[in-house]
Short mmCIF file of C-alpha atoms (C1' of nucleotides) in Angstrom, two decimals:
data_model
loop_
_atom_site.label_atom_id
_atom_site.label_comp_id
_atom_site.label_asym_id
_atom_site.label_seq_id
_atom_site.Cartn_x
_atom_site.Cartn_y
_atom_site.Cartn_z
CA UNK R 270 0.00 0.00 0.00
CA UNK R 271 1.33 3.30 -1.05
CA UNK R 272 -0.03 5.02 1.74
CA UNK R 273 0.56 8.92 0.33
CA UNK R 274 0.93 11.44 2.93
CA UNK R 275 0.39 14.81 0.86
CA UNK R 276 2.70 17.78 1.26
CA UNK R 277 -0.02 20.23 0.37
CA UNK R 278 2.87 22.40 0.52
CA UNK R 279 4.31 21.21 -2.90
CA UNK R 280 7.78 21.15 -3.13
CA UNK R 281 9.80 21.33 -6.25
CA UNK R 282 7.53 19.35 -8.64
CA UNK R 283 4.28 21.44 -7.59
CA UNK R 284 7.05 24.29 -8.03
CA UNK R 285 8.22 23.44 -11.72
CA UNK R 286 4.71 22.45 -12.69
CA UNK R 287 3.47 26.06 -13.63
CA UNK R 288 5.20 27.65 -17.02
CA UNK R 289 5.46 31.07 -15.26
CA UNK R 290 7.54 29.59 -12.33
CA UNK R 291 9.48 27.55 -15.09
CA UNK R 292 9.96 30.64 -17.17
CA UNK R 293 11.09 32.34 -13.89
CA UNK R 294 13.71 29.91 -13.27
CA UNK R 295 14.28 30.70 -16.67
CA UNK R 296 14.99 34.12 -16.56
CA UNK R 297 16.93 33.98 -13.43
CA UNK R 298 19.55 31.57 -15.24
CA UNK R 299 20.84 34.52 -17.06
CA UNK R 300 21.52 36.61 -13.93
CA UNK R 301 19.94 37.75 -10.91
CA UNK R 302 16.46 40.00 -11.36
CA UNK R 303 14.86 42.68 -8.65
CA UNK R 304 11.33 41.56 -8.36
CA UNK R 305 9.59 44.61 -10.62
CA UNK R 306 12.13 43.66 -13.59
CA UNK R 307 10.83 40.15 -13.44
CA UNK R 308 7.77 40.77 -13.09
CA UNK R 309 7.75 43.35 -16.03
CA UNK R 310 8.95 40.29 -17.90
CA UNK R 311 5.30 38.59 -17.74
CA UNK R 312 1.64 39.61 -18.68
CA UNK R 313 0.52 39.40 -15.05
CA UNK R 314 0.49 41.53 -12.34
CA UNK R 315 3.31 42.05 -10.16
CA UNK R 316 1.31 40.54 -7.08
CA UNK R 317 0.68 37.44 -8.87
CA UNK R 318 4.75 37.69 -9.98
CA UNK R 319 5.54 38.00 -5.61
CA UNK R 320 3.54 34.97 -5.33
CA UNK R 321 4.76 32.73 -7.72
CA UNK R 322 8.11 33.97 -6.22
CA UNK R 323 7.31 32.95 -2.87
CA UNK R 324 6.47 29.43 -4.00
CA UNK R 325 9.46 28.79 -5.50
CA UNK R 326 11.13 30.30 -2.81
CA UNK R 327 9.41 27.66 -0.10
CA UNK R 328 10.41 25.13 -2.70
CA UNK R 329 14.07 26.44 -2.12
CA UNK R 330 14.41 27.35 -5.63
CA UNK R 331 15.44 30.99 -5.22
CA UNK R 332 17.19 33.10 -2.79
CA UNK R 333 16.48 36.61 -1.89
CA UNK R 334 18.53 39.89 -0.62
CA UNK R 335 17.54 42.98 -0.24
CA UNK R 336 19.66 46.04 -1.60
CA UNK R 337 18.02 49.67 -0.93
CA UNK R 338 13.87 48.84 -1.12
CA UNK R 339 14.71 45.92 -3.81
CA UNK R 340 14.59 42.12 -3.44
CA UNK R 341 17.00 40.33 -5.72
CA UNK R 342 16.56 37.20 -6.37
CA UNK R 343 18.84 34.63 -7.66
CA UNK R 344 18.36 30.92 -8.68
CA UNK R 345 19.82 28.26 -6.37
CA UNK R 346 18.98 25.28 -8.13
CA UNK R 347 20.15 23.00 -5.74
CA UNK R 348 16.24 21.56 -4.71
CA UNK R 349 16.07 19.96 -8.22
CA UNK R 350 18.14 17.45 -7.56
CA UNK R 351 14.90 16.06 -6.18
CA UNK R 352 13.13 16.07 -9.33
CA UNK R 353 16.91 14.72 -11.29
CA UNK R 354 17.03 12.26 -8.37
CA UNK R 355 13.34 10.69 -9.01
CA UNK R 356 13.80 11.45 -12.51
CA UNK R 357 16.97 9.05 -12.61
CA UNK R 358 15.75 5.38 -13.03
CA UNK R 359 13.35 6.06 -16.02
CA UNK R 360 16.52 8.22 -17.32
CA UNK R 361 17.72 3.83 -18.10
CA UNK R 362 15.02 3.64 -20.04
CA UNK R 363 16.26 6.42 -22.64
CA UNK R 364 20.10 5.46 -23.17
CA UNK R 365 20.76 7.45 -25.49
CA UNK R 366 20.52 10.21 -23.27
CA UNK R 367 23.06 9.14 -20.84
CA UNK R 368 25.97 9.49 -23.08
CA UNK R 369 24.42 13.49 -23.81
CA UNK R 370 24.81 13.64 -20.06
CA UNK R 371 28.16 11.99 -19.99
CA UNK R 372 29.39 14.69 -22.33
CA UNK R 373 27.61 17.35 -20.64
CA UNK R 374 29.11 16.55 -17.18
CA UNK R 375 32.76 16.44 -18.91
CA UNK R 376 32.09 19.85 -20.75
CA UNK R 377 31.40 21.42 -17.51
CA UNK R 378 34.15 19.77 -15.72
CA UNK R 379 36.57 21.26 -18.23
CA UNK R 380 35.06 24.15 -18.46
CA UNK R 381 34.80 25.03 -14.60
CA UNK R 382 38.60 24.14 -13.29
CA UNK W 293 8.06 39.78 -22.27
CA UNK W 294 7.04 36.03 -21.58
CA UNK W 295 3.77 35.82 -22.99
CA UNK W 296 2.69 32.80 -21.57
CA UNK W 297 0.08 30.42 -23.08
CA UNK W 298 -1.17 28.74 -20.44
CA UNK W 299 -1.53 25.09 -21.69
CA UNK W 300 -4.44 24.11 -19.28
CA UNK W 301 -3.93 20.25 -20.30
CA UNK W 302 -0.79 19.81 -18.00
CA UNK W 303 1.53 17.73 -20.18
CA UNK W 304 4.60 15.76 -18.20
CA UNK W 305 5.52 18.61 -15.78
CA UNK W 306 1.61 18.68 -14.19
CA UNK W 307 1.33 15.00 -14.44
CA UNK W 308 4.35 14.47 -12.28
CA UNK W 309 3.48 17.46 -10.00
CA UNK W 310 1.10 14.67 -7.83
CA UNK W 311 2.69 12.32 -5.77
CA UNK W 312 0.15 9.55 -6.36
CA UNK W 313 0.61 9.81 -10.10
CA UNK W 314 4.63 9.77 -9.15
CA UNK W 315 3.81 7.10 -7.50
CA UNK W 316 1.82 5.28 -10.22
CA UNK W 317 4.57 5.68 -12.00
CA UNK W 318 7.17 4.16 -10.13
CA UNK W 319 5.21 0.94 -9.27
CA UNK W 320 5.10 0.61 -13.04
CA UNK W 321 8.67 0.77 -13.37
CA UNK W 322 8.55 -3.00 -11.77
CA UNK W 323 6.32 -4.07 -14.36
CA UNK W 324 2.81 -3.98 -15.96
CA UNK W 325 -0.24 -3.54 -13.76
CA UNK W 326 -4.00 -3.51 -14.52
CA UNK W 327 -6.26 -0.98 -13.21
CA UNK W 328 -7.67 -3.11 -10.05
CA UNK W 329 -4.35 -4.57 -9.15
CA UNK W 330 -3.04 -0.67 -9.63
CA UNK W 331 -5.60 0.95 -7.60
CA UNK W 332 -5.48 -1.33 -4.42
CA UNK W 333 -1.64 -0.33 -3.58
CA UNK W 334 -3.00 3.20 -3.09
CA UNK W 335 -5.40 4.05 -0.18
CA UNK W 336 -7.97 6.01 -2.13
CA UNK W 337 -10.54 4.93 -4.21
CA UNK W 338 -10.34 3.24 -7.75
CA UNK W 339 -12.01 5.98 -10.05
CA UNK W 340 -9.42 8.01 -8.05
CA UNK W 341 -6.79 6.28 -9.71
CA UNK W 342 -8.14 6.37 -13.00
CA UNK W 343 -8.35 10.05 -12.65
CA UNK W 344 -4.94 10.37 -12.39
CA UNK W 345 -4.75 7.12 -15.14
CA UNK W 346 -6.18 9.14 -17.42
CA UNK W 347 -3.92 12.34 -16.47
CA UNK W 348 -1.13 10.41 -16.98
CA UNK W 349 -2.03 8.77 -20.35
CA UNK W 350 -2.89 12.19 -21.72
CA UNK W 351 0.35 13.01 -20.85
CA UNK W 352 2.23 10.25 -23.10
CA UNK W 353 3.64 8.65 -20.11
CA UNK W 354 1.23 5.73 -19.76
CA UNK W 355 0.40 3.23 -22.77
CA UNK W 356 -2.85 0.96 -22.31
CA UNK W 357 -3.77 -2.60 -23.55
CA UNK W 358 -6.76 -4.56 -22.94
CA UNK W 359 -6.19 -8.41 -21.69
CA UNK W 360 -10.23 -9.57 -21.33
CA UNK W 361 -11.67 -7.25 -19.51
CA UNK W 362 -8.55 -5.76 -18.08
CA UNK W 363 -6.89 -2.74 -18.94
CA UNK W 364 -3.13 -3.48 -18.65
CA UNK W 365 -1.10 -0.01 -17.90
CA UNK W 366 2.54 -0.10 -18.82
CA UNK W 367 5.06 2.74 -18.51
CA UNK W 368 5.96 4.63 -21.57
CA UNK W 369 8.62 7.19 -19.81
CA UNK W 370 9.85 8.92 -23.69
CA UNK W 371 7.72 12.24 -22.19
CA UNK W 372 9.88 12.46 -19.21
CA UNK W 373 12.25 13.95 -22.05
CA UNK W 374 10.67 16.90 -22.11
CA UNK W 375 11.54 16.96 -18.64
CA UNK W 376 14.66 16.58 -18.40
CA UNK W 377 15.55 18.59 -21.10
CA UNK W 378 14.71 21.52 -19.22
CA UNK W 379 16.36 20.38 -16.66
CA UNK W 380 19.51 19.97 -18.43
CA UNK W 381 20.63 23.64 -18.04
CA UNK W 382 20.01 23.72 -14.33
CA UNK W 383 22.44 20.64 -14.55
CA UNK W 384 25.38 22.30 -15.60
CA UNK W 385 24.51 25.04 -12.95
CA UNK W 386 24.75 22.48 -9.58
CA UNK W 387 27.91 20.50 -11.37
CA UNK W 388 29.23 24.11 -11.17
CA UNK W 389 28.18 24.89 -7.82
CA UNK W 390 29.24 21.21 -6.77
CA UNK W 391 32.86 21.87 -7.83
CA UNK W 392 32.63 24.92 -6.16
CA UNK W 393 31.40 23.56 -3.10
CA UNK W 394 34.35 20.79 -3.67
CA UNK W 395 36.60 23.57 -3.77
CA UNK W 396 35.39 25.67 -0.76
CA UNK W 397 35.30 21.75 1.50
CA UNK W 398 38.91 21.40 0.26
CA UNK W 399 39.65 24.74 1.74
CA UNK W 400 37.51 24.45 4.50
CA UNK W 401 39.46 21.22 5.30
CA UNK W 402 42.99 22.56 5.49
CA UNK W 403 41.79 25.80 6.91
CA UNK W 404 39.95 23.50 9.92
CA UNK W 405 41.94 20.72 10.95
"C1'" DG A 288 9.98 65.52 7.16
"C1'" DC A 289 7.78 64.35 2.82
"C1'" DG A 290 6.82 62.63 -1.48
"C1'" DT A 291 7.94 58.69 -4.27
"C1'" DA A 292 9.68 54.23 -5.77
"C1'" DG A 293 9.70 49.28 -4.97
"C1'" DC A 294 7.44 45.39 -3.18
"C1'" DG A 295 4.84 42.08 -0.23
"C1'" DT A 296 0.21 40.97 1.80
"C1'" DA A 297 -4.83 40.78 2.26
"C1'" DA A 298 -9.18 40.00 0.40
"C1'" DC A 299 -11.57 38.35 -3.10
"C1'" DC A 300 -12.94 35.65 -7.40
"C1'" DA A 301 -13.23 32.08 -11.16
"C1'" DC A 302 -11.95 27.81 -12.11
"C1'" DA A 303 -8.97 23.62 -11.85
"C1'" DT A 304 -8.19 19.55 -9.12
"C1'" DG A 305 -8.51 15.48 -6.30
"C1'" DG A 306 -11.67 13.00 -3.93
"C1'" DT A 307 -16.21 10.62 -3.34
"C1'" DT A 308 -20.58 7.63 -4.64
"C1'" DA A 309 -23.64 5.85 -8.19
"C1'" DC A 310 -24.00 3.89 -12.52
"C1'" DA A 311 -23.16 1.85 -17.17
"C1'" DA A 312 -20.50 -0.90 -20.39
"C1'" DA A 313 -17.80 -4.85 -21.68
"C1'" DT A 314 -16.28 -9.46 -21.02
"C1'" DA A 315 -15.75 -14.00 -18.62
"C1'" DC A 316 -18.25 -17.95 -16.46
"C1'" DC A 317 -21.66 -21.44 -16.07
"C1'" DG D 169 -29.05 -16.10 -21.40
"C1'" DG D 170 -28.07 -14.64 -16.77
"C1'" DT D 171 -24.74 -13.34 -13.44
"C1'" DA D 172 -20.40 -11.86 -11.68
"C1'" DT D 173 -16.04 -9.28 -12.52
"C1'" DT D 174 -13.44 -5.45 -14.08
"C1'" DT D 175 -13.41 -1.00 -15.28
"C1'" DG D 176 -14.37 3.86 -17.04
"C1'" DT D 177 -17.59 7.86 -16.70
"C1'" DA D 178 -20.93 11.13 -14.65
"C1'" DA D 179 -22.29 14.05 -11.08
"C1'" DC D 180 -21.08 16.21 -7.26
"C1'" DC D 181 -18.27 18.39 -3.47
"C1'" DA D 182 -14.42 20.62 -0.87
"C1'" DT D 183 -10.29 22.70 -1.40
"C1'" DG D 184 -6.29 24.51 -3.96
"C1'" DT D 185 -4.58 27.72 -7.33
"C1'" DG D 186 -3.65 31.60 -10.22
"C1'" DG D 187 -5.32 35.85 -11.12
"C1'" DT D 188 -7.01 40.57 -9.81
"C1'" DT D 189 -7.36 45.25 -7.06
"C1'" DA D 190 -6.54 47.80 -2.81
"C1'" DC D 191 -3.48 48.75 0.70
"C1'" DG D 192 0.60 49.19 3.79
"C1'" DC D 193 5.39 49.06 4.72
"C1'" DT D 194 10.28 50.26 3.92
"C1'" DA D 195 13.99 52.93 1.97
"C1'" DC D 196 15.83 56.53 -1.07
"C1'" DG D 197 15.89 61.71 -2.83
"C1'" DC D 198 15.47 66.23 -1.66
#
DNA sequence: GCGTAGCGTAACCACATGGTTACAAATACC
DNA sequence: GGTATTTGTAACCATGTGGTTACGCTACGC
């Protein structure tokens, strides 16, 4: 029995699962963003921006400091390594992939010493 | 601006945003199921599960065959590309951070013992 | 000190979502 | 053919979610 105590507070696969928090993760991959130049970046209100925010930020997703009255944010990625973690048995059934990855990790090794 | 067209038929990232479906998933790893033997490992009820079936097929990640008058559910995981391509980015960003944080143990190390 | 810029929170709303029970359809069994 | 088994769908309900507008707080500029 899979007995399936719910979080109700998501995580970081309720996190990922809207576009607009993907597309924030996104944007914050190219460099850190105060909260009213992100949210200029989308069609929705800046409230609706702040909450999104603070969803991924309970998922761990995103950091925050203040400078004068801004909030920067920055991406700290680190929390999906839950979602690469689950994702990592089914990653057997596509091969192929693996050696993409296996290229990808040396790339980055070279690239970061 | 990210002008964001809300999809509103989830597609792999809402399908694996609930735990049962992640769930689902994962017992099918071990092998084929049908819908009754599926449904009584979880502790909710069986048009529950093919709720979240039905989610899950929609989303490409389930394929369905009919033995009598059994529906036989066997993974199909090819849609879990989609995530982790997206994912793939965020990759390189924690192997940077890791050899980073291999650097600043290493330093730690000398600097502590 | 005072106006203004930047931003989060509160209150509210429409609708999606996950759950339930009741029912109907298809197939095996005798 | 009649009955039991297996299963999806329909109808409904409570709650979650993403959006909005209104408001309040904090920090700079002068």
């Amino acid at each position: 029995m899979v007995t399936n105590t719910r979080p109700r507070s998501a995580g970081a696969f309720g996190a990922i699962a809207d576009p607009t928090r993907r597309a924030i993760l996104d944007l914050l991959r190219t460099g850190d963003l105060c909260a009213g130049d992100l949210a200029r970046q989308f069609p929705v209100s800046r409230p609706a921006i702040a909450k999104h925010v603070r969803i991924l930020r309970s998922a761990g997703l995103l950091r925050e400091h203040r400078r004068a009255q801004q909030r920067i944010y920055s991406l700290d990625p680190a929390a999906l390594g839950e979602i690469d973690n689950w994702l990592a048995p089914y990653r057997l059934f596509w091969a192929a992939r693996l050696t993409d990855l296996k290229q990808l990790l040396e790339s980055t090794e070279n690239r970061n010493d």
